[in-house]
Amino acid sequence: MTEKQGGSDVRSNSTRAAPLAATRAEPLAAARADPLAATQAEPTGDGWRLTGHKWFCSAPMSDAFLTLAQTEAGLGCFLVPRFTPDGERNAIELQRLKEKCGNRANASAEIEYRNAWAVPIGPPDRGIATILEMVQQTRLDAASAPVGMMRQALGEAWRYAQGRHAFGRPLAEQPLMRAVIADLALEVEAGVALMLRAARAFDGAARGDEAERALARLLPTLAKYWHNRRGPGFMAEAMECLGGIGYVEESPLARLYREAPVNSIWEGSGNVICLDVLRVLARHPSALEALWQELAPARGQVRELDDALGDLERLLEAPPEVLEPRARWLTQRLAQCLQGALLLRHAPNAVGEVFCRARLGAEASPAYGVLPSASPVAEVLTRIAP
Ligand SMILES: Cc1cc2nc3c(=O)[nH]c(=O)nc-3n(C[C@H](O)[C@H](O)[C@H](O)COP(=O)(O)OP(=O)(O)OC[C@H]3O[C@@H](n4cnc5c(N)ncnc54)[C@H](O)[C@@H]3O)c2cc1C
């Protein structure tokens, strides 16, 4: 999807697609001037020709790519295989691999289609809607991966705290370190609950359950935004639990720290995701209805959650020009309220209650390790996977 002039705004894509019949009259003349395309035989069978540059193409060793290209009818979605039907290598030039901040195990390339052979997927003017079906799946992935990484970092921090002694006691017995790690554990609990609920909505939608389909429109987006906002700070905090060695490549924390921002950027960067939440709420009232139903069983248990839900209801009545600059806050609060409600239903009572107080109440802090007074730290710490 991503081209130099537009990643978020894919409508600005300039890669062109023409049906093969239209290109046969000039049989690959332009391509033959190019050394790579000159090796291409005219493929048999119906198909289209794609010409253009894509600025980010991850996993370029894949056997096929979904891609967007302009047709006469509008932006279309195409499948571009690595080999044409007659077995020749398709005219996709890998120009260079990106030198990335992290995410090194996944190669990302700059590529050029030089009359590459492709087949359309879906109607030629419905490319965005078509490719979004794939994007919703990868957004679920981008919502889940940060939780997995946070869980790994938490495990590393807790293991280290148990083995490391300072000032006469293991770090795991020092009250302030316990508060920090318990707070990280709360974030993982909430992330796992929201991520699995989003995945369940996908399964329900696939079975034809309408309420789950409505939730599946909203939940991966909420979770992708919020888990990735929490991830990088979480990694820094977990790294610090290990002291100096946390910053050294011998521990896995440095790699997790570099990896942490990527799931926020791709498949829709933070702002774009929040604007998407507004779009879903405006276009699909059933999504919000399904969300209120999901939250209903948790009402009346913790004052902080009830108050936050009341604030949300008032905010949602605001006109679009008020909501747009507040889209991050709205998305964050929807995600946190749902996390709180899920924990109240599925985790021990103490965990759900302290999460609601720590994240939604007056004592909520943007920093990790600032739990409200009288928090059940020991109970939260028992939730960390061995
Ligand atoms: C490691 C990696 C691998 C990638 N792999 C692929 C891939 O395989 N295929 C692919 O297609 N892309 C891939 N991408 C690209 C990625 O999807 C885009 O970089 C991303 O969608 C953002 O697009 P952009 O870079 O053009 O930024 P821009 O669209 O220029 O956005 C810049 C910033 O502006 C914000 N913004 C945009 N519009 C608005 C608005 N209306 N209001 C407020 N803020 C706004 C965005 O949220 C973002 O923070 C990859 C990126 C990375 C880092």
Short mmCIF file of C-alpha atoms and ligand atoms in Angstrom, two decimals:
data_model
loop_
_atom_site.label_atom_id
_atom_site.label_comp_id
_atom_site.label_asym_id
_atom_site.label_seq_id
_atom_site.Cartn_x
_atom_site.Cartn_y
_atom_site.Cartn_z
CA MET A 1 0.00 0.00 0.00
CA THR A 2 2.56 2.54 1.11
CA GLU A 3 4.07 4.82 -1.51
CA LYS A 4 6.42 7.75 -0.94
CA GLN A 5 3.73 10.38 -1.26
CA GLY A 6 1.24 8.56 0.94
CA GLY A 7 1.09 5.70 3.40
CA SER A 8 -1.87 6.64 5.56
CA ASP A 9 -3.58 8.37 2.64
CA VAL A 10 -3.58 5.46 0.22
CA ARG A 11 -5.93 7.28 -2.14
CA SER A 12 -2.85 9.19 -3.27
CA ASN A 13 -1.25 5.94 -4.57
CA SER A 14 0.07 6.47 -8.09
CA THR A 15 0.90 2.88 -9.15
CA ARG A 16 -1.08 2.21 -12.31
CA ALA A 17 -2.87 -0.95 -13.39
CA ALA A 18 -4.01 -1.73 -16.92
CA PRO A 19 -5.75 -4.87 -18.17
CA LEU A 20 -3.46 -7.09 -20.21
CA ALA A 21 -5.53 -6.68 -23.36
CA ALA A 22 -4.79 -2.94 -23.22
CA THR A 23 -1.05 -3.47 -22.84
CA ARG A 24 -0.71 -6.20 -25.51
CA ALA A 25 -0.81 -3.59 -28.32
CA GLU A 26 2.56 -2.29 -27.05
CA PRO A 27 4.05 -5.60 -25.95
CA LEU A 28 6.13 -4.65 -22.95
CA ALA A 29 8.06 -2.03 -24.93
CA ALA A 30 8.87 0.04 -21.89
CA ALA A 31 9.66 -2.98 -19.82
CA ARG A 32 12.03 -4.40 -22.44
CA ALA A 33 14.15 -1.24 -22.18
CA ASP A 34 14.77 -2.34 -18.63
CA PRO A 35 17.21 -5.17 -17.91
CA LEU A 36 15.00 -6.83 -15.32
CA ALA A 37 11.77 -6.64 -17.29
CA ALA A 38 13.60 -7.76 -20.45
CA THR A 39 13.90 -11.20 -18.90
CA GLN A 40 10.14 -11.45 -18.62
CA ALA A 41 8.25 -13.53 -21.14
CA GLU A 42 4.74 -12.42 -22.08
CA PRO A 43 2.60 -14.34 -19.60
CA THR A 44 -0.31 -16.40 -20.78
CA GLY A 45 -3.83 -16.09 -19.38
CA ASP A 46 -5.85 -13.04 -18.40
CA GLY A 47 -4.32 -10.53 -16.08
CA TRP A 48 -3.31 -6.93 -15.55
CA ARG A 49 -0.04 -5.04 -15.73
CA LEU A 50 1.18 -2.92 -12.81
CA THR A 51 3.68 -0.07 -13.01
CA GLY A 52 4.83 1.93 -10.02
CA HIS A 53 6.94 2.25 -6.90
CA LYS A 54 6.08 0.96 -3.41
CA TRP A 55 8.13 2.49 -0.60
CA PHE A 56 7.54 -0.17 2.02
CA CYS A 57 7.08 -3.83 1.18
CA SER A 58 7.70 -6.14 4.12
CA ALA A 59 8.49 -9.84 3.75
CA PRO A 60 9.55 -9.31 0.12
CA MET A 61 10.44 -13.03 -0.18
CA SER A 62 6.71 -13.88 -0.08
CA ASP A 63 5.10 -15.83 -2.90
CA ALA A 64 2.46 -13.16 -3.54
CA PHE A 65 1.53 -9.63 -2.52
CA LEU A 66 -1.77 -7.81 -2.11
CA THR A 67 -1.33 -4.35 -3.53
CA LEU A 68 -3.25 -1.23 -4.50
CA ALA A 69 -3.11 0.36 -7.94
CA GLN A 70 -5.11 2.95 -9.84
CA THR A 71 -7.44 1.66 -12.55
CA GLU A 72 -9.70 3.72 -14.80
CA ALA A 73 -12.55 2.92 -12.40
CA GLY A 74 -10.62 3.94 -9.27
CA LEU A 75 -8.21 2.39 -6.76
CA GLY A 76 -8.23 -1.39 -7.15
CA CYS A 77 -6.77 -4.28 -5.13
CA PHE A 78 -4.52 -6.78 -6.93
CA LEU A 79 -2.70 -10.00 -6.17
CA VAL A 80 0.85 -9.91 -7.53
CA PRO A 81 2.50 -13.36 -7.52
CA ARG A 82 6.27 -13.76 -7.48
CA PHE A 83 5.98 -15.92 -10.61
CA THR A 84 3.72 -15.38 -13.63
CA PRO A 85 1.41 -18.23 -14.70
CA ASP A 86 4.00 -19.42 -17.27
CA GLY A 87 6.60 -19.85 -14.53
CA GLU A 88 8.70 -16.72 -15.21
CA ARG A 89 9.81 -14.40 -12.40
CA ASN A 90 7.34 -11.52 -12.20
CA ALA A 91 8.68 -8.02 -12.98
CA ILE A 92 9.03 -6.88 -9.34
CA GLU A 93 12.35 -5.19 -8.68
CA LEU A 94 13.63 -5.21 -5.07
CA GLN A 95 15.52 -1.94 -5.04
CA ARG A 96 16.88 -2.00 -1.49
CA LEU A 97 16.18 -3.20 2.02
CA LYS A 98 15.42 -0.61 4.71
CA GLU A 99 17.91 -0.04 7.52
CA LYS A 100 15.38 -0.10 10.37
CA CYS A 101 15.47 0.91 14.04
CA GLY A 102 14.36 -2.62 15.02
CA ASN A 103 12.21 -5.34 13.50
CA ARG A 104 15.34 -6.64 11.76
CA ALA A 105 14.06 -10.22 11.48
CA ASN A 106 11.38 -8.97 9.08
CA ALA A 107 12.94 -7.56 5.92
CA SER A 108 11.23 -4.46 4.50
CA ALA A 109 12.04 -3.47 0.94
CA GLU A 110 11.51 -0.68 -1.54
CA ILE A 111 10.13 -2.24 -4.67
CA GLU A 112 9.11 -1.31 -8.17
CA TYR A 113 6.51 -2.97 -10.35
CA ARG A 114 7.74 -2.82 -13.94
CA ASN A 115 4.78 -4.09 -15.90
CA ALA A 116 4.30 -6.75 -13.26
CA TRP A 117 1.58 -9.31 -13.92
CA ALA A 118 -1.35 -9.20 -11.49
CA VAL A 119 -4.91 -10.37 -11.00
CA PRO A 120 -7.64 -8.10 -9.58
CA ILE A 121 -9.24 -9.01 -6.26
CA GLY A 122 -12.73 -7.60 -5.83
CA PRO A 123 -14.29 -4.77 -7.89
CA PRO A 124 -11.75 -2.45 -9.58
CA ASP A 125 -12.97 0.64 -7.72
CA ARG A 126 -13.25 -1.02 -4.27
CA GLY A 127 -9.59 -1.63 -3.61
CA ILE A 128 -9.47 0.02 -0.18
CA ALA A 129 -12.52 -1.86 1.09
CA THR A 130 -11.08 -5.11 -0.27
CA ILE A 131 -7.60 -4.73 1.19
CA LEU A 132 -9.09 -3.56 4.51
CA GLU A 133 -10.39 -7.10 5.02
CA MET A 134 -6.74 -8.15 5.19
CA VAL A 135 -5.77 -5.06 7.18
CA GLN A 136 -8.34 -5.84 9.89
CA GLN A 137 -6.62 -9.21 10.39
CA THR A 138 -3.16 -7.67 10.57
CA ARG A 139 -4.47 -5.00 12.94
CA LEU A 140 -5.52 -7.78 15.29
CA ASP A 141 -1.96 -9.03 15.01
CA ALA A 142 -0.58 -5.54 15.69
CA ALA A 143 -2.88 -5.34 18.74
CA SER A 144 -1.76 -8.73 20.09
CA ALA A 145 1.99 -8.58 19.45
CA PRO A 146 2.71 -5.71 21.87
CA VAL A 147 0.94 -7.63 24.64
CA GLY A 148 3.11 -10.68 23.96
CA MET A 149 6.21 -8.50 24.05
CA MET A 150 5.13 -6.78 27.27
CA ARG A 151 4.47 -10.18 28.83
CA GLN A 152 7.95 -11.36 27.88
CA ALA A 153 9.53 -8.18 29.28
CA LEU A 154 7.53 -8.55 32.51
CA GLY A 155 8.79 -12.13 32.90
CA GLU A 156 12.37 -10.95 32.44
CA ALA A 157 11.96 -8.13 34.98
CA TRP A 158 10.35 -10.37 37.61
CA ARG A 159 12.91 -13.16 37.16
CA TYR A 160 15.74 -10.65 37.57
CA ALA A 161 14.13 -9.02 40.61
CA GLN A 162 13.84 -12.39 42.30
CA GLY A 163 17.51 -13.25 41.78
CA ARG A 164 19.15 -9.87 42.33
CA HIS A 165 19.96 -8.67 45.85
CA ALA A 166 20.41 -4.99 46.72
CA PHE A 167 20.61 -3.40 50.15
CA GLY A 168 20.35 -6.77 51.86
CA ARG A 169 17.21 -8.17 50.24
CA PRO A 170 16.11 -9.50 46.84
CA LEU A 171 14.70 -6.71 44.69
CA ALA A 172 11.49 -8.74 44.53
CA GLU A 173 11.03 -8.05 48.26
CA GLN A 174 11.66 -4.30 48.08
CA PRO A 175 8.27 -2.55 48.34
CA LEU A 176 8.95 0.06 45.65
CA MET A 177 10.20 -2.50 43.13
CA ARG A 178 7.17 -4.67 43.91
CA ALA A 179 4.89 -1.73 43.16
CA VAL A 180 6.62 -1.13 39.81
CA ILE A 181 6.44 -4.77 38.74
CA ALA A 182 2.86 -5.18 40.00
CA ASP A 183 1.87 -2.18 37.89
CA LEU A 184 3.55 -3.71 34.82
CA ALA A 185 1.72 -6.98 35.58
CA LEU A 186 -1.61 -5.12 35.72
CA GLU A 187 -0.94 -3.71 32.25
CA VAL A 188 -0.23 -7.19 30.89
CA GLU A 189 -3.39 -8.61 32.51
CA ALA A 190 -5.47 -5.89 30.93
CA GLY A 191 -3.75 -6.26 27.57
CA VAL A 192 -4.24 -10.02 27.46
CA ALA A 193 -7.93 -9.61 28.36
CA LEU A 194 -8.59 -7.02 25.65
CA MET A 195 -6.54 -8.80 23.02
CA LEU A 196 -8.30 -12.12 23.58
CA ARG A 197 -11.71 -10.41 23.61
CA ALA A 198 -10.90 -8.82 20.24
CA ALA A 199 -9.83 -12.21 18.88
CA ARG A 200 -13.07 -13.78 20.18
CA ALA A 201 -15.04 -11.12 18.32
CA PHE A 202 -13.25 -12.19 15.11
CA ASP A 203 -14.20 -15.82 15.73
CA GLY A 204 -17.82 -14.85 16.45
CA ALA A 205 -17.98 -12.73 13.32
CA ALA A 206 -16.70 -15.68 11.27
CA ARG A 207 -19.54 -17.80 12.73
CA GLY A 208 -22.06 -15.16 11.64
CA ASP A 209 -22.81 -13.70 15.10
CA GLU A 210 -23.95 -10.13 14.39
CA ALA A 211 -23.07 -8.65 17.81
CA GLU A 212 -19.57 -10.11 17.55
CA ARG A 213 -19.24 -8.80 14.00
CA ALA A 214 -20.12 -5.34 15.30
CA LEU A 215 -17.49 -5.65 18.04
CA ALA A 216 -14.90 -6.96 15.57
CA ARG A 217 -15.17 -3.63 13.73
CA LEU A 218 -14.09 -1.71 16.82
CA LEU A 219 -12.06 -3.86 19.21
CA PRO A 220 -8.89 -4.55 17.17
CA THR A 221 -8.64 -0.83 16.46
CA LEU A 222 -9.04 0.18 20.11
CA ALA A 223 -6.58 -2.50 21.18
CA LYS A 224 -4.02 -1.68 18.47
CA TYR A 225 -3.96 1.95 19.49
CA TRP A 226 -3.84 1.49 23.22
CA HIS A 227 -1.51 -1.51 23.55
CA ASN A 228 1.00 0.20 21.33
CA ARG A 229 0.78 3.49 23.24
CA ARG A 230 1.60 1.55 26.41
CA GLY A 231 4.31 -0.67 24.88
CA PRO A 232 7.40 1.57 24.47
CA GLY A 233 7.16 3.07 27.99
CA PHE A 234 6.58 -0.42 29.37
CA MET A 235 9.77 -1.68 27.71
CA ALA A 236 11.80 1.21 29.14
CA GLU A 237 10.44 0.47 32.61
CA ALA A 238 11.06 -3.28 32.36
CA MET A 239 14.58 -2.54 31.07
CA GLU A 240 15.22 -0.32 34.06
CA CYS A 241 14.17 -3.13 36.44
CA LEU A 242 17.32 -4.93 35.25
CA GLY A 243 19.49 -1.89 35.89
CA GLY A 244 22.53 -1.50 33.60
CA ILE A 245 22.42 -4.97 32.10
CA GLY A 246 18.92 -4.22 30.82
CA TYR A 247 20.44 -1.71 28.41
CA VAL A 248 23.03 -4.18 27.15
CA GLU A 249 22.33 -6.42 24.17
CA GLU A 250 22.93 -9.57 26.26
CA SER A 251 19.44 -9.25 27.75
CA PRO A 252 16.43 -9.39 25.42
CA LEU A 253 15.16 -6.01 26.68
CA ALA A 254 17.15 -3.93 24.22
CA ARG A 255 15.65 -5.80 21.28
CA LEU A 256 12.12 -5.57 22.73
CA TYR A 257 12.65 -1.84 23.27
CA ARG A 258 13.62 -1.30 19.63
CA GLU A 259 10.74 -3.44 18.41
CA ALA A 260 8.13 -1.76 20.60
CA PRO A 261 7.13 1.20 18.36
CA VAL A 262 6.65 -0.66 15.10
CA ASN A 263 3.20 -2.11 15.70
CA SER A 264 1.95 1.39 16.33
CA ILE A 265 3.28 2.72 13.03
CA TRP A 266 2.27 0.10 10.51
CA GLU A 267 -1.28 -0.98 9.65
CA GLY A 268 -2.44 2.54 10.49
CA SER A 269 -0.40 4.86 12.72
CA GLY A 270 -1.85 6.10 16.03
CA ASN A 271 -3.74 9.14 14.78
CA VAL A 272 -5.08 7.31 11.75
CA ILE A 273 -6.32 4.49 13.99
CA CYS A 274 -8.11 6.95 16.28
CA LEU A 275 -9.74 8.66 13.30
CA ASP A 276 -10.81 5.21 12.19
CA VAL A 277 -12.47 4.66 15.57
CA LEU A 278 -14.49 7.86 14.96
CA ARG A 279 -15.42 6.61 11.49
CA VAL A 280 -16.60 3.23 12.81
CA LEU A 281 -18.66 4.91 15.55
CA ALA A 282 -20.27 7.26 13.02
CA ARG A 283 -20.95 4.67 10.33
CA HIS A 284 -21.77 1.61 12.44
CA PRO A 285 -23.90 2.53 15.47
CA SER A 286 -24.22 -1.23 16.11
CA ALA A 287 -20.52 -1.30 17.07
CA LEU A 288 -21.04 1.15 19.94
CA GLU A 289 -24.26 -0.61 20.95
CA ALA A 290 -22.39 -3.93 21.14
CA LEU A 291 -19.64 -2.27 23.17
CA TRP A 292 -22.12 -0.84 25.72
CA GLN A 293 -23.63 -4.31 26.04
CA GLU A 294 -20.20 -5.76 26.65
CA LEU A 295 -19.57 -3.16 29.36
CA ALA A 296 -23.00 -3.47 31.01
CA PRO A 297 -22.26 -6.40 33.40
CA ALA A 298 -19.34 -4.44 34.93
CA ARG A 299 -21.40 -1.35 35.79
CA GLY A 300 -22.21 -0.64 39.40
CA GLN A 301 -19.13 -2.41 40.82
CA VAL A 302 -16.35 0.20 40.89
CA ARG A 303 -17.02 3.93 41.12
CA GLU A 304 -14.04 4.84 38.92
CA LEU A 305 -15.33 2.73 36.03
CA ASP A 306 -18.89 4.06 36.36
CA ASP A 307 -17.62 7.65 36.36
CA ALA A 308 -15.37 7.04 33.34
CA LEU A 309 -18.25 5.48 31.41
CA GLY A 310 -20.47 8.46 32.25
CA ASP A 311 -17.78 10.84 30.95
CA LEU A 312 -17.52 8.79 27.77
CA GLU A 313 -21.25 8.90 27.17
CA ARG A 314 -21.17 12.70 27.44
CA LEU A 315 -18.13 12.99 25.16
CA LEU A 316 -19.75 10.80 22.50
CA GLU A 317 -22.60 13.31 22.20
CA ALA A 318 -20.17 15.98 20.98
CA PRO A 319 -20.17 17.06 17.33
CA PRO A 320 -17.44 15.76 14.95
CA GLU A 321 -15.37 18.99 15.12
CA VAL A 322 -15.09 18.54 18.89
CA LEU A 323 -14.45 14.79 18.69
CA GLU A 324 -11.65 14.82 16.09
CA PRO A 325 -8.99 16.55 18.20
CA ARG A 326 -10.14 14.42 21.16
CA ALA A 327 -9.99 11.14 19.21
CA ARG A 328 -6.93 9.85 21.10
CA TRP A 329 -8.57 10.46 24.47
CA LEU A 330 -11.81 8.82 23.34
CA THR A 331 -9.97 5.76 22.00
CA GLN A 332 -7.80 5.47 25.10
CA ARG A 333 -10.77 5.70 27.46
CA LEU A 334 -12.89 3.22 25.48
CA ALA A 335 -9.96 0.77 25.56
CA GLN A 336 -9.22 1.27 29.27
CA CYS A 337 -12.88 1.03 30.30
CA LEU A 338 -13.22 -2.19 28.35
CA GLN A 339 -10.03 -3.53 29.91
CA GLY A 340 -11.38 -2.69 33.36
CA ALA A 341 -14.75 -4.29 32.62
CA LEU A 342 -13.11 -7.46 31.27
CA LEU A 343 -10.86 -7.76 34.33
CA LEU A 344 -13.82 -7.27 36.69
CA ARG A 345 -15.53 -10.17 34.92
CA HIS A 346 -12.64 -12.53 34.34
CA ALA A 347 -9.82 -11.77 36.82
CA PRO A 348 -9.81 -12.02 40.64
CA ASN A 349 -11.86 -9.12 42.10
CA ALA A 350 -8.83 -7.40 43.61
CA VAL A 351 -7.10 -7.24 40.23
CA GLY A 352 -10.10 -5.75 38.40
CA GLU A 353 -10.71 -3.21 41.16
CA VAL A 354 -7.13 -2.01 41.45
CA PHE A 355 -6.89 -1.73 37.66
CA CYS A 356 -9.97 0.53 37.57
CA ARG A 357 -8.59 2.69 40.39
CA ALA A 358 -5.07 2.82 38.95
CA ARG A 359 -6.07 3.62 35.37
CA LEU A 360 -9.42 5.41 35.56
CA GLY A 361 -9.50 7.12 38.97
CA ALA A 362 -8.10 10.33 40.37
CA GLU A 363 -4.85 8.55 41.32
CA ALA A 364 -4.17 7.41 37.72
CA SER A 365 -0.63 8.29 36.66
CA PRO A 366 0.99 8.37 33.20
CA ALA A 367 4.09 6.73 34.75
CA TYR A 368 4.31 3.05 35.62
CA GLY A 369 4.82 2.06 39.24
CA VAL A 370 2.43 4.59 40.78
CA LEU A 371 -0.28 2.37 42.23
CA PRO A 372 -3.06 3.83 44.40
CA SER A 373 -2.61 3.48 48.13
CA ALA A 374 -3.50 0.10 49.68
CA SER A 375 -3.23 -1.71 46.33
CA PRO A 376 -3.16 -5.53 46.60
CA VAL A 377 0.39 -5.79 45.27
CA ALA A 378 1.02 -9.37 46.47
CA GLU A 379 -2.14 -10.62 44.76
CA VAL A 380 -1.26 -8.92 41.50
CA LEU A 381 2.27 -10.34 41.58
CA THR A 382 0.95 -13.90 41.88
CA ARG A 383 -0.63 -13.40 38.44
CA ILE A 384 2.77 -13.25 36.72
CA ALA A 385 3.32 -16.41 34.71
CA PRO A 386 6.21 -18.48 36.11
C1 LIG B 1 8.94 -1.76 9.63
C2 LIG B 1 7.87 -1.28 8.70
C3 LIG B 1 7.35 -2.15 7.76
C4 LIG B 1 6.35 -1.72 6.90
N1 LIG B 1 5.84 -2.60 5.97
C5 LIG B 1 4.89 -2.19 5.11
C6 LIG B 1 4.34 -3.07 4.12
O1 LIG B 1 4.71 -4.25 4.01
N2 LIG B 1 3.43 -2.59 3.27
C7 LIG B 1 2.98 -1.32 3.35
O2 LIG B 1 2.14 -0.96 2.57
N3 LIG B 1 3.46 -0.46 4.27
C8 LIG B 1 4.40 -0.87 5.16
N4 LIG B 1 4.90 0.00 6.09
C9 LIG B 1 4.52 1.39 6.02
C10 LIG B 1 3.53 1.84 7.06
O3 LIG B 1 2.31 1.15 6.93
C11 LIG B 1 3.37 3.36 6.87
O4 LIG B 1 4.63 3.95 7.14
C12 LIG B 1 2.31 3.92 7.77
O5 LIG B 1 1.04 3.48 7.33
C13 LIG B 1 2.33 5.46 7.80
O6 LIG B 1 2.36 5.98 6.53
P1 LIG B 1 3.46 7.07 6.13
O7 LIG B 1 4.79 6.54 6.48
O8 LIG B 1 3.23 7.51 4.73
O9 LIG B 1 3.19 8.29 7.10
P2 LIG B 1 2.16 9.46 6.89
O10 LIG B 1 0.93 8.95 6.23
O11 LIG B 1 2.87 10.60 6.27
O12 LIG B 1 1.82 9.82 8.39
C14 LIG B 1 2.72 10.52 9.24
C15 LIG B 1 2.03 10.77 10.57
O13 LIG B 1 0.89 11.59 10.36
C16 LIG B 1 -0.25 11.01 10.96
N5 LIG B 1 -1.43 11.35 10.18
C17 LIG B 1 -1.74 10.96 8.92
N6 LIG B 1 -2.94 11.46 8.56
C18 LIG B 1 -3.41 12.19 9.61
C19 LIG B 1 -4.58 12.96 9.87
N7 LIG B 1 -5.56 13.06 8.96
N8 LIG B 1 -4.72 13.55 11.05
C20 LIG B 1 -3.75 13.47 11.99
N9 LIG B 1 -2.61 12.76 11.82
C21 LIG B 1 -2.45 12.12 10.64
C22 LIG B 1 0.02 9.51 11.02
O14 LIG B 1 -0.70 8.89 12.08
C23 LIG B 1 1.53 9.49 11.25
O15 LIG B 1 1.79 9.60 12.63
C24 LIG B 1 5.88 -0.40 6.97
C25 LIG B 1 6.41 0.47 7.93
C26 LIG B 1 7.38 0.04 8.80
C27 LIG B 1 7.95 0.99 9.81
#
